[in-house]
Amino acid sequence: MSAHCQLTGAKPGFGNTVSHSHRRTSRRFDPNIQRKRYWLPSEGRHVRLTLSARAIKTVDAIGMEAAVARIRARGGKV
């Protein structure tokens, strides 16, 4: 599963881990990605979305229909 949010487009960020001796090694900051199943009333079916935790809160606020419209506007498949 890729660490990419379908609604917000959140994806991993990259940086360095800095040790006590100040040596730098590469690291990756992954978004909190969850797979969640929602009922889509307009199509009469369930859809499974890969969303970040922040996007799950957004879906709760704006509703499933608006969220699917945003995903499709970004060119995503639902």
Short mmCIF file of C-alpha atoms in Angstrom, two decimals, residues 17-65:
data_model
loop_
_atom_site.label_atom_id
_atom_site.label_comp_id
_atom_site.label_asym_id
_atom_site.label_seq_id
_atom_site.Cartn_x
_atom_site.Cartn_y
_atom_site.Cartn_z
CA THR A 17 17.77 11.87 11.48
CA VAL A 18 20.41 13.76 13.42
CA SER A 19 22.24 11.75 16.06
CA HIS A 20 23.81 13.02 19.27
CA SER A 21 27.18 13.24 17.46
CA HIS A 22 25.37 15.23 14.74
CA ARG A 23 25.74 12.59 12.03
CA ARG A 24 22.90 12.75 9.53
CA THR A 25 21.14 9.76 8.04
CA SER A 26 18.23 9.80 5.66
CA ARG A 27 14.71 9.23 6.98
CA ARG A 28 11.14 9.34 5.78
CA PHE A 29 8.13 11.05 7.39
CA ASP A 30 5.06 8.98 6.44
CA PRO A 31 1.52 10.39 6.71
CA ASN A 32 -0.91 8.47 8.92
CA ILE A 33 -2.60 6.50 6.10
CA GLN A 34 -5.66 4.32 6.80
CA ARG A 35 -7.90 2.26 4.53
CA LYS A 36 -11.54 3.04 5.27
CA ARG A 37 -14.77 1.78 3.78
CA TYR A 38 -17.61 4.26 3.21
CA TRP A 39 -21.15 3.91 1.89
CA LEU A 40 -21.71 5.99 -1.26
CA PRO A 41 -25.50 6.54 -1.42
CA SER A 42 -25.59 8.07 -4.92
CA GLU A 43 -24.10 4.90 -6.44
CA GLY A 44 -25.63 2.45 -3.96
CA ARG A 45 -22.32 0.82 -3.09
CA HIS A 46 -19.43 0.83 -0.66
CA VAL A 47 -16.10 2.38 -1.62
CA ARG A 48 -12.77 1.70 0.04
CA LEU A 49 -10.55 4.78 0.26
CA THR A 50 -6.94 5.24 1.28
CA LEU A 51 -7.02 8.33 3.47
CA SER A 52 -4.85 10.15 5.97
CA ALA A 53 -6.23 10.62 9.48
CA ARG A 54 -6.79 14.32 8.71
CA ALA A 55 -8.73 13.42 5.54
CA ILE A 56 -10.99 11.07 7.53
CA LYS A 57 -11.96 14.06 9.69
CA THR A 58 -12.54 16.09 6.52
CA VAL A 59 -14.91 13.42 5.15
CA ASP A 60 -16.82 13.50 8.45
CA ALA A 61 -17.16 17.28 8.14
CA ILE A 62 -18.03 17.71 4.43
CA GLY A 63 -19.80 14.41 3.75
CA MET A 64 -19.05 11.46 1.51
CA GLU A 65 -20.55 12.88 -1.71
#
